[in-house]
CSV table of C-alpha atoms in Angstrom, one decimal:
chain,number,residue,atom,x,y,z
A,288,UNK,CA,0.0,0.0,0.0
A,289,UNK,CA,2.8,2.4,0.9
A,290,UNK,CA,4.5,1.6,-2.4
A,291,UNK,CA,1.4,2.5,-4.3
A,292,UNK,CA,1.1,5.8,-2.5
A,293,UNK,CA,4.7,6.7,-3.2
A,294,UNK,CA,4.4,5.9,-6.9
A,295,UNK,CA,1.3,8.0,-7.1
A,296,UNK,CA,3.1,11.0,-5.6
A,297,UNK,CA,6.0,10.7,-7.9
A,298,UNK,CA,3.6,10.5,-10.9
A,299,UNK,CA,1.8,13.7,-9.9
A,300,UNK,CA,5.1,15.6,-9.3
A,301,UNK,CA,6.3,14.5,-12.8
A,302,UNK,CA,3.0,15.7,-14.4
A,303,UNK,CA,3.2,19.1,-12.6
A,304,UNK,CA,6.8,19.5,-13.7
A,305,UNK,CA,5.8,18.6,-17.3
A,306,UNK,CA,2.8,21.1,-17.2
A,307,UNK,CA,4.9,24.0,-16.0
A,308,UNK,CA,7.0,23.8,-19.2
A,309,UNK,CA,4.2,23.3,-21.7
A,310,UNK,CA,3.3,26.2,-24.1
A,311,UNK,CA,-0.4,26.2,-24.7
A,312,UNK,CA,-0.4,28.9,-27.5
A,313,UNK,CA,2.4,29.5,-29.9
A,314,UNK,CA,2.5,33.3,-30.3
A,315,UNK,CA,4.5,34.8,-33.2
A,316,UNK,CA,7.3,36.9,-31.8
A,317,UNK,CA,9.7,39.6,-33.0
A,318,UNK,CA,13.4,39.2,-32.8
A,319,UNK,CA,13.5,40.7,-29.3
A,320,UNK,CA,11.0,38.2,-28.1
A,321,UNK,CA,8.0,40.6,-27.9
A,322,UNK,CA,4.7,39.5,-29.3
A,323,UNK,CA,4.3,40.2,-33.1
A,324,UNK,CA,1.0,42.1,-33.5
A,325,UNK,CA,-0.2,42.6,-37.1
A,326,UNK,CA,-2.4,45.4,-38.4
A,327,UNK,CA,-5.8,45.0,-40.1
A,328,UNK,CA,-6.3,45.3,-43.8
A,329,UNK,CA,-7.9,48.5,-45.0
A,330,UNK,CA,-9.4,49.9,-48.2
A,331,UNK,CA,-9.8,53.3,-50.0
A,332,UNK,CA,-11.9,54.1,-53.0
A,333,UNK,CA,-12.5,56.8,-55.6
A,334,UNK,CA,-16.2,56.9,-54.9
A,335,UNK,CA,-19.0,56.6,-57.5
A,336,UNK,CA,-21.7,59.0,-58.7
A,337,UNK,CA,-24.4,59.0,-61.3
A,338,UNK,CA,-22.1,60.9,-63.6
A,339,UNK,CA,-19.2,58.5,-63.4
A,340,UNK,CA,-18.5,55.4,-65.5
A,341,UNK,CA,-16.8,53.4,-62.8
A,342,UNK,CA,-14.7,53.3,-59.6
A,343,UNK,CA,-11.4,52.0,-58.2
A,344,UNK,CA,-10.7,50.4,-54.9
A,345,UNK,CA,-7.2,50.1,-53.3
A,346,UNK,CA,-6.6,47.5,-50.6
A,347,UNK,CA,-3.7,47.7,-48.2
A,348,UNK,CA,-2.8,44.2,-47.1
A,349,UNK,CA,-0.3,44.4,-44.2
A,350,UNK,CA,-0.2,40.6,-43.6
A,351,UNK,CA,0.5,39.7,-47.3
A,352,UNK,CA,3.9,39.6,-49.1
A,353,UNK,CA,4.9,41.3,-52.3
A,354,UNK,CA,4.1,39.0,-55.2
A,355,UNK,CA,1.2,37.2,-53.4
A,356,UNK,CA,-1.9,36.6,-55.6
A,357,UNK,CA,-5.2,38.1,-54.6
A,358,UNK,CA,-8.6,37.7,-56.3
A,359,UNK,CA,-11.0,40.6,-56.4
A,360,UNK,CA,-14.8,40.1,-56.9
A,361,UNK,CA,-18.0,42.0,-56.8
A,362,UNK,CA,-21.1,40.9,-54.8
A,363,UNK,CA,-24.6,42.4,-54.9
A,364,UNK,CA,-28.0,41.6,-53.7
A,365,UNK,CA,-29.5,39.3,-56.4
A,366,UNK,CA,-32.4,36.9,-56.7
A,367,UNK,CA,-31.0,33.3,-56.9
A,368,UNK,CA,-32.4,30.9,-59.4
A,369,UNK,CA,-35.6,29.5,-57.9
A,370,UNK,CA,-35.4,31.9,-54.9
A,371,UNK,CA,-38.0,34.3,-53.6
A,372,UNK,CA,-35.7,36.7,-51.7
A,373,UNK,CA,-32.5,38.5,-52.7
A,374,UNK,CA,-29.1,37.4,-51.4
A,375,UNK,CA,-25.6,38.8,-51.4
A,376,UNK,CA,-24.2,36.8,-54.3
A,377,UNK,CA,-21.1,37.1,-56.6
A,378,UNK,CA,-21.7,39.0,-59.9
A,379,UNK,CA,-20.8,36.8,-62.8
A,380,UNK,CA,-17.6,37.7,-64.7
A,381,UNK,CA,-16.2,40.1,-62.0
A,382,UNK,CA,-13.3,38.0,-60.7
A,383,UNK,CA,-10.0,39.7,-61.3
A,384,UNK,CA,-6.5,38.3,-60.3
A,385,UNK,CA,-4.2,40.8,-58.7
A,386,UNK,CA,-0.6,40.7,-57.6
A,387,UNK,CA,0.4,42.4,-54.3
A,388,UNK,CA,3.0,45.1,-54.9
A,389,UNK,CA,6.1,46.0,-52.9
A,390,UNK,CA,3.9,48.5,-51.0
A,391,UNK,CA,1.6,45.7,-50.0
A,392,UNK,CA,-1.3,47.2,-52.0
A,393,UNK,CA,-3.5,46.1,-54.8
A,394,UNK,CA,-5.9,48.2,-56.9
A,395,UNK,CA,-8.9,47.0,-58.9
A,396,UNK,CA,-11.3,49.0,-61.1
A,397,UNK,CA,-14.9,48.2,-62.3
A,398,UNK,CA,-17.3,49.9,-64.6
A,399,UNK,CA,-20.9,50.8,-63.6
A,400,UNK,CA,-22.1,48.1,-66.0
A,401,UNK,CA,-19.9,45.4,-64.3
A,402,UNK,CA,-21.3,46.6,-60.9
A,403,UNK,CA,-24.9,46.5,-62.2
A,404,UNK,CA,-25.3,50.1,-61.2
A,405,UNK,CA,-28.5,51.7,-62.6
A,406,UNK,CA,-30.1,53.8,-59.9
A,407,UNK,CA,-29.0,56.2,-57.2
A,408,UNK,CA,-28.0,54.3,-54.0
A,409,UNK,CA,-27.4,51.0,-55.9
A,410,UNK,CA,-24.6,49.2,-53.9
A,411,UNK,CA,-22.0,46.5,-54.4
A,412,UNK,CA,-19.5,44.8,-52.1
A,413,UNK,CA,-15.9,44.6,-53.3
A,414,UNK,CA,-13.9,41.6,-51.9
A,415,UNK,CA,-10.2,40.8,-51.9
A,416,UNK,CA,-9.2,37.2,-51.0
A,417,UNK,CA,-5.9,35.3,-51.0
A,418,UNK,CA,-3.9,32.7,-49.0
A,419,UNK,CA,-2.3,35.3,-46.8
A,420,UNK,CA,-4.8,38.2,-46.5
A,421,UNK,CA,-8.3,39.4,-47.3
A,422,UNK,CA,-10.3,42.7,-47.3
A,423,UNK,CA,-13.7,44.1,-48.4
A,424,UNK,CA,-15.6,47.3,-48.7
A,425,UNK,CA,-19.0,48.6,-50.0
A,426,UNK,CA,-19.5,51.1,-52.8
A,427,UNK,CA,-22.7,53.1,-53.4
A,428,UNK,CA,-23.6,55.2,-56.4
A,429,UNK,CA,-24.6,58.7,-55.2
A,430,UNK,CA,-26.0,61.7,-56.9
A,431,UNK,CA,-23.4,64.0,-58.4
A,432,UNK,CA,-25.8,67.0,-58.4
A,433,UNK,CA,-27.1,68.9,-55.4
A,434,UNK,CA,-29.2,72.1,-55.2
A,435,UNK,CA,-29.4,74.7,-52.4
A,436,UNK,CA,-32.1,77.3,-52.3
A,437,UNK,CA,-34.0,79.4,-52.8
A,438,UNK,CA,-31.3,81.7,-51.3
A,439,UNK,CA,-30.6,85.4,-51.0
A,440,UNK,CA,-27.2,86.6,-49.9
A,441,UNK,CA,-26.5,83.1,-48.8
A,442,UNK,CA,-29.5,82.8,-46.6
A,443,UNK,CA,-32.6,80.6,-47.2
A,444,UNK,CA,-35.7,82.5,-48.0
A,445,UNK,CA,-39.4,81.8,-48.8
A,446,UNK,CA,-40.4,82.8,-52.3
A,447,UNK,CA,-42.7,85.8,-52.3
A,448,UNK,CA,-44.2,88.1,-54.9
A,449,UNK,CA,-42.9,91.6,-55.2
A,450,UNK,CA,-39.9,90.8,-53.1
A,451,UNK,CA,-37.1,90.8,-55.8
A,452,UNK,CA,-35.1,87.9,-57.1
A,453,UNK,CA,-33.6,85.0,-55.1
A,454,UNK,CA,-31.5,82.2,-56.5
A,455,UNK,CA,-30.5,78.5,-56.5
A,456,UNK,CA,-27.0,77.3,-56.1
A,457,UNK,CA,-26.3,74.1,-58.1
A,458,UNK,CA,-23.2,72.0,-57.3
A,459,UNK,CA,-22.1,69.1,-59.6
A,460,UNK,CA,-19.3,66.9,-58.3
A,461,UNK,CA,-18.6,63.7,-60.3
A,462,UNK,CA,-15.6,61.8,-58.9
A,463,UNK,CA,-13.7,61.3,-62.1
A,464,UNK,CA,-13.1,65.0,-63.0
A,465,UNK,CA,-14.3,68.5,-62.2
A,466,UNK,CA,-17.6,69.3,-63.9
A,467,UNK,CA,-17.4,71.7,-66.9
A,468,UNK,CA,-20.7,71.3,-68.6
A,469,UNK,CA,-23.9,73.4,-68.5
A,470,UNK,CA,-26.8,73.0,-66.1
A,471,UNK,CA,-30.2,72.7,-67.8
A,472,UNK,CA,-33.0,74.1,-65.7
A,473,UNK,CA,-36.6,73.1,-66.5
A,474,UNK,CA,-39.5,74.8,-64.8
A,475,UNK,CA,-43.3,75.0,-65.1
A,476,UNK,CA,-45.9,76.9,-63.1
A,477,UNK,CA,-48.4,74.0,-62.9
A,478,UNK,CA,-48.1,70.3,-63.0
A,479,UNK,CA,-50.0,70.0,-66.3
A,480,UNK,CA,-48.0,72.6,-68.2
A,481,UNK,CA,-45.0,71.9,-70.5
A,482,UNK,CA,-41.5,72.3,-69.2
A,483,UNK,CA,-39.6,75.5,-70.1
A,484,UNK,CA,-35.9,74.7,-70.4
A,485,UNK,CA,-33.0,77.1,-70.0
A,486,UNK,CA,-29.3,76.3,-70.1
A,487,UNK,CA,-26.9,78.0,-67.6
A,488,UNK,CA,-23.1,77.9,-67.5
A,489,UNK,CA,-22.0,75.8,-64.5
A,490,UNK,CA,-21.4,78.1,-61.5
A,491,UNK,CA,-24.2,80.5,-62.4
A,492,UNK,CA,-26.7,81.4,-59.7
A,493,UNK,CA,-30.1,80.3,-61.0
A,494,UNK,CA,-32.6,83.1,-60.5
A,495,UNK,CA,-36.1,82.7,-59.1
A,496,UNK,CA,-38.7,85.4,-58.4
A,497,UNK,CA,-42.2,85.5,-57.0
A,498,UNK,CA,-43.0,87.4,-60.2
A,499,UNK,CA,-42.4,84.2,-62.2
A,500,UNK,CA,-45.7,82.8,-60.8
A,501,UNK,CA,-48.9,83.4,-62.7
A,502,UNK,CA,-51.8,85.0,-60.9
A,503,UNK,CA,-53.6,82.5,-58.8
A,504,UNK,CA,-50.8,79.9,-59.1
A,505,UNK,CA,-48.5,79.4,-56.1
A,506,UNK,CA,-46.5,76.3,-57.1
A,507,UNK,CA,-43.4,76.2,-59.4
A,508,UNK,CA,-41.9,72.8,-60.4
A,509,UNK,CA,-38.1,72.7,-61.1
A,510,UNK,CA,-35.8,70.1,-62.6
A,511,UNK,CA,-32.0,70.6,-62.6
A,512,UNK,CA,-30.2,68.5,-65.1
A,513,UNK,CA,-26.4,67.9,-65.4
A,514,UNK,CA,-24.7,65.7,-68.0
A,515,UNK,CA,-21.4,64.0,-68.6
A,516,UNK,CA,-21.3,62.1,-71.8
A,517,UNK,CA,-24.3,59.7,-71.9
A,518,UNK,CA,-24.8,60.0,-68.1
A,519,UNK,CA,-27.2,62.5,-66.6
A,520,UNK,CA,-28.4,63.6,-63.2
A,521,UNK,CA,-31.8,65.2,-62.4
A,522,UNK,CA,-32.7,66.9,-59.1
A,523,UNK,CA,-36.3,67.9,-58.8
A,524,UNK,CA,-37.8,70.6,-56.5
A,525,UNK,CA,-41.2,72.1,-55.8
A,526,UNK,CA,-41.2,75.7,-54.7
A,527,UNK,CA,-44.3,77.5,-53.2
A,528,UNK,CA,-44.8,81.2,-53.4
A,529,UNK,CA,-47.0,83.7,-51.5
A,530,UNK,CA,-46.4,82.1,-48.1
A,531,UNK,CA,-46.9,84.9,-45.4
A,532,UNK,CA,-44.7,87.7,-46.6
A,533,UNK,CA,-42.9,88.4,-43.4
A,534,UNK,CA,-40.2,86.0,-42.4
A,535,UNK,CA,-39.0,87.8,-39.3
A,536,UNK,CA,-41.1,88.0,-36.1
A,537,UNK,CA,-39.4,89.7,-33.2
A,538,UNK,CA,-40.5,90.3,-29.6
A,539,UNK,CA,-39.2,91.8,-26.3
A,540,UNK,CA,-39.9,94.2,-23.5
A,541,UNK,CA,-39.0,97.9,-23.1
A,542,UNK,CA,-38.5,98.8,-19.4
A,543,UNK,CA,-38.8,102.5,-18.4
A,544,UNK,CA,-35.8,104.1,-16.7
A,545,UNK,CA,-33.5,101.1,-17.3
A,546,UNK,CA,-30.9,100.3,-20.0
A,547,UNK,CA,-33.7,98.6,-21.8
A,548,UNK,CA,-36.0,101.5,-22.7
A,549,UNK,CA,-35.3,101.5,-26.4
A,550,UNK,CA,-35.3,99.0,-29.3
A,551,UNK,CA,-33.1,98.8,-32.4
A,552,UNK,CA,-35.8,97.4,-34.8
A,553,UNK,CA,-33.2,96.2,-37.4
A,554,UNK,CA,-31.9,93.5,-35.0
A,555,UNK,CA,-34.4,93.6,-32.1
A,556,UNK,CA,-31.7,94.5,-29.6
A,557,UNK,CA,-33.0,96.2,-26.5
A,558,UNK,CA,-30.9,99.2,-25.6
A,559,UNK,CA,-31.1,102.4,-23.5
A,560,UNK,CA,-33.7,104.9,-24.7
A,561,UNK,CA,-30.9,107.4,-25.2
A,562,UNK,CA,-28.7,105.1,-27.2
A,563,UNK,CA,-27.8,106.0,-30.7
A,564,UNK,CA,-28.9,102.4,-31.7
A,565,UNK,CA,-32.5,102.9,-30.5
A,566,UNK,CA,-35.1,103.4,-33.1
A,567,UNK,CA,-38.2,103.4,-30.9
A,568,UNK,CA,-38.3,104.1,-27.1
A,569,UNK,CA,-40.4,104.7,-24.0
A,570,UNK,CA,-39.2,107.7,-22.0
A,571,UNK,CA,-41.9,108.7,-19.6
A,572,UNK,CA,-44.3,107.1,-17.1
A,573,UNK,CA,-47.1,107.2,-19.7
A,574,UNK,CA,-45.1,104.6,-21.6
A,575,UNK,CA,-45.8,106.2,-24.9
A,576,UNK,CA,-43.8,104.7,-27.7
A,577,UNK,CA,-42.1,107.2,-30.1
A,578,UNK,CA,-39.0,107.3,-32.3
A,579,UNK,CA,-35.9,107.8,-30.2
A,580,UNK,CA,-34.3,111.3,-30.0
A,581,UNK,CA,-31.0,109.9,-31.4
A,582,UNK,CA,-32.8,108.2,-34.3
A,583,UNK,CA,-34.8,111.3,-35.2
A,584,UNK,CA,-31.8,113.5,-35.1
A,585,UNK,CA,-30.3,111.8,-38.2
A,586,UNK,CA,-31.4,113.4,-41.4
A,587,UNK,CA,-33.8,111.1,-43.4
A,588,UNK,CA,-34.6,108.8,-40.5
A,589,UNK,CA,-38.3,108.5,-39.6
A,590,UNK,CA,-40.9,106.0,-38.2
A,591,UNK,CA,-44.6,106.6,-37.9
A,592,UNK,CA,-47.6,104.4,-37.1
A,593,UNK,CA,-51.2,103.7,-38.2
A,594,UNK,CA,-53.7,101.9,-36.0
A,595,UNK,CA,-54.5,98.4,-37.4
A,596,UNK,CA,-56.1,95.1,-36.5
A,597,UNK,CA,-55.1,91.7,-35.0
A,598,UNK,CA,-56.3,90.0,-38.2
A,599,UNK,CA,-53.8,92.0,-40.3
A,600,UNK,CA,-51.1,91.1,-37.8
A,601,UNK,CA,-51.9,87.4,-37.9
A,602,UNK,CA,-52.0,87.3,-41.7
A,603,UNK,CA,-48.7,89.1,-42.0
A,604,UNK,CA,-49.1,90.0,-45.6
A,605,UNK,CA,-46.6,92.7,-46.6
A,606,UNK,CA,-48.7,94.1,-49.5
A,607,UNK,CA,-51.8,94.3,-47.3
A,608,UNK,CA,-49.8,95.9,-44.4
A,609,UNK,CA,-48.3,98.6,-46.7
A,610,UNK,CA,-51.7,99.3,-48.3
A,611,UNK,CA,-53.3,99.7,-44.8
A,612,UNK,CA,-50.5,102.1,-43.7
A,613,UNK,CA,-50.8,104.2,-46.9
A,614,UNK,CA,-54.6,104.3,-46.6
A,615,UNK,CA,-54.5,105.4,-42.9
A,616,UNK,CA,-53.7,108.5,-40.9
A,617,UNK,CA,-50.2,108.2,-39.4
A,618,UNK,CA,-49.1,109.2,-36.0
A,619,UNK,CA,-45.7,109.6,-34.4
A,620,UNK,CA,-46.9,108.2,-31.0
A,621,UNK,CA,-48.3,104.9,-29.8
A,622,UNK,CA,-50.2,105.0,-26.6
A,623,UNK,CA,-50.0,101.3,-25.4
A,624,UNK,CA,-52.8,101.7,-22.9
A,625,UNK,CA,-55.2,103.5,-25.2
A,626,UNK,CA,-56.9,100.3,-26.3
A,627,UNK,CA,-55.4,99.8,-29.8
A,628,UNK,CA,-52.9,96.9,-29.5
A,629,UNK,CA,-51.8,96.7,-33.2
A,630,UNK,CA,-50.1,99.3,-35.4
A,631,UNK,CA,-48.8,99.2,-39.0
A,632,UNK,CA,-45.6,101.2,-39.3
A,633,UNK,CA,-43.3,102.7,-41.9
A,634,UNK,CA,-39.7,103.1,-41.0
A,635,UNK,CA,-37.0,104.9,-43.1
A,636,UNK,CA,-33.4,104.4,-42.2
A,637,UNK,CA,-30.1,104.1,-44.0
A,638,UNK,CA,-31.9,105.0,-47.3
A,639,UNK,CA,-34.2,102.0,-47.0
A,640,UNK,CA,-37.9,102.0,-46.4
A,641,UNK,CA,-39.4,99.2,-44.2
A,642,UNK,CA,-43.0,98.4,-43.7
A,643,UNK,CA,-44.1,96.3,-40.8
A,644,UNK,CA,-46.7,95.7,-38.1
A,645,UNK,CA,-46.3,96.0,-34.3
A,646,UNK,CA,-48.4,94.5,-31.6
A,647,UNK,CA,-48.6,95.4,-27.9
A,648,UNK,CA,-48.7,92.2,-25.9
A,649,UNK,CA,-48.9,93.5,-22.4
A,650,UNK,CA,-48.3,96.6,-20.2
A,651,UNK,CA,-47.1,97.0,-16.6
A,652,UNK,CA,-48.4,100.6,-15.9
A,653,UNK,CA,-45.5,103.0,-15.3
A,654,UNK,CA,-42.9,100.3,-15.8
A,655,UNK,CA,-42.8,98.3,-19.0
A,656,UNK,CA,-44.3,97.4,-22.4
A,657,UNK,CA,-44.0,93.9,-24.0
A,658,UNK,CA,-44.1,94.0,-27.8
A,659,UNK,CA,-43.9,91.9,-30.9
A,660,UNK,CA,-43.5,93.0,-34.5
A,661,UNK,CA,-43.1,91.6,-38.1
A,662,UNK,CA,-40.7,93.3,-40.5
A,663,UNK,CA,-38.9,92.6,-43.8
A,664,UNK,CA,-40.8,92.5,-47.1
A,665,UNK,CA,-38.0,92.1,-49.6
A,666,UNK,CA,-35.0,89.7,-49.8
A,667,UNK,CA,-32.6,92.7,-49.7
A,668,UNK,CA,-34.1,93.9,-46.4
A,669,UNK,CA,-34.0,90.4,-45.0
A,670,UNK,CA,-30.3,90.4,-45.7
A,671,UNK,CA,-29.9,93.5,-43.4
A,672,UNK,CA,-32.4,92.5,-40.7
A,673,UNK,CA,-31.2,90.1,-38.0
């Protein structure tokens, strides 16, 4: 019995000694004995748009060796024979053999026909496979043409009648080369009408005016077409006119006797009543609103008011507001506690004439007046107003 126990202990000791020397994982090592850590394959591509005939993909293969053979192939969602749902399958005839260069890179190119590209957002997967390395990426076909607008002085505007001309900015960016062709703009003021085409040199700001719209028609349909060879892009837009003609609605509170007794109506900044920036101000316990002394002291500056209605304020139609002012009897003073809460106004400053409408929202007797106003009836004015 003792001999059996002794043999058992010797056997266990031998096993433990053997285990302590066993390497369970063979890790590749550098010359200095540190672990050799490889990097991951990566890809770059030229991109693809509707005005390009193809694309190229370059794979960087850090675990390959110069001279290794790789096979590139395209895969796309396709309906297999006898299947009822699409699957990611190889595209027939797209395998290409490539040799890894000294820079451990390979590049492959495909045409839009090989990639089965027909529509915007069509997509293929590009794969690289070999004995030593692999990589893949996805390519989508995007639009080359984009349109911003309507704009005026770089700012988005609503199209309105009698407000001057705004414009569209068209950008065309194929991947193969800078665009040098024309942009054809088609428009029609009604879905059932024929398109009217006009060619513009690339880079031209495409004009649009509320005066382009026929009486009683508030919808213009646009199509912007760019071409490279047999390929073309079309961006469609629908633009409505005669939305409420005031874009800017401002509000605030004038406080008597503080640094907030005046308002610069160009940017709605509340300033002291005595400030040279103030256009209107309250300067007495009666809280009457008048043009500020500094504003009135400048030759050509003026602002006056005509009593109006809440309905006109809500509608905010520039033409109607101007007509109401011109038809009324103007006053230089607003009494905010006299029972008339809305006034059309005409303001002249800096050589520009602004029509607008002001509403008294609330009054704290002897202390403050809360107001709101709409201003800015042309694109040029809206570029000045803040």
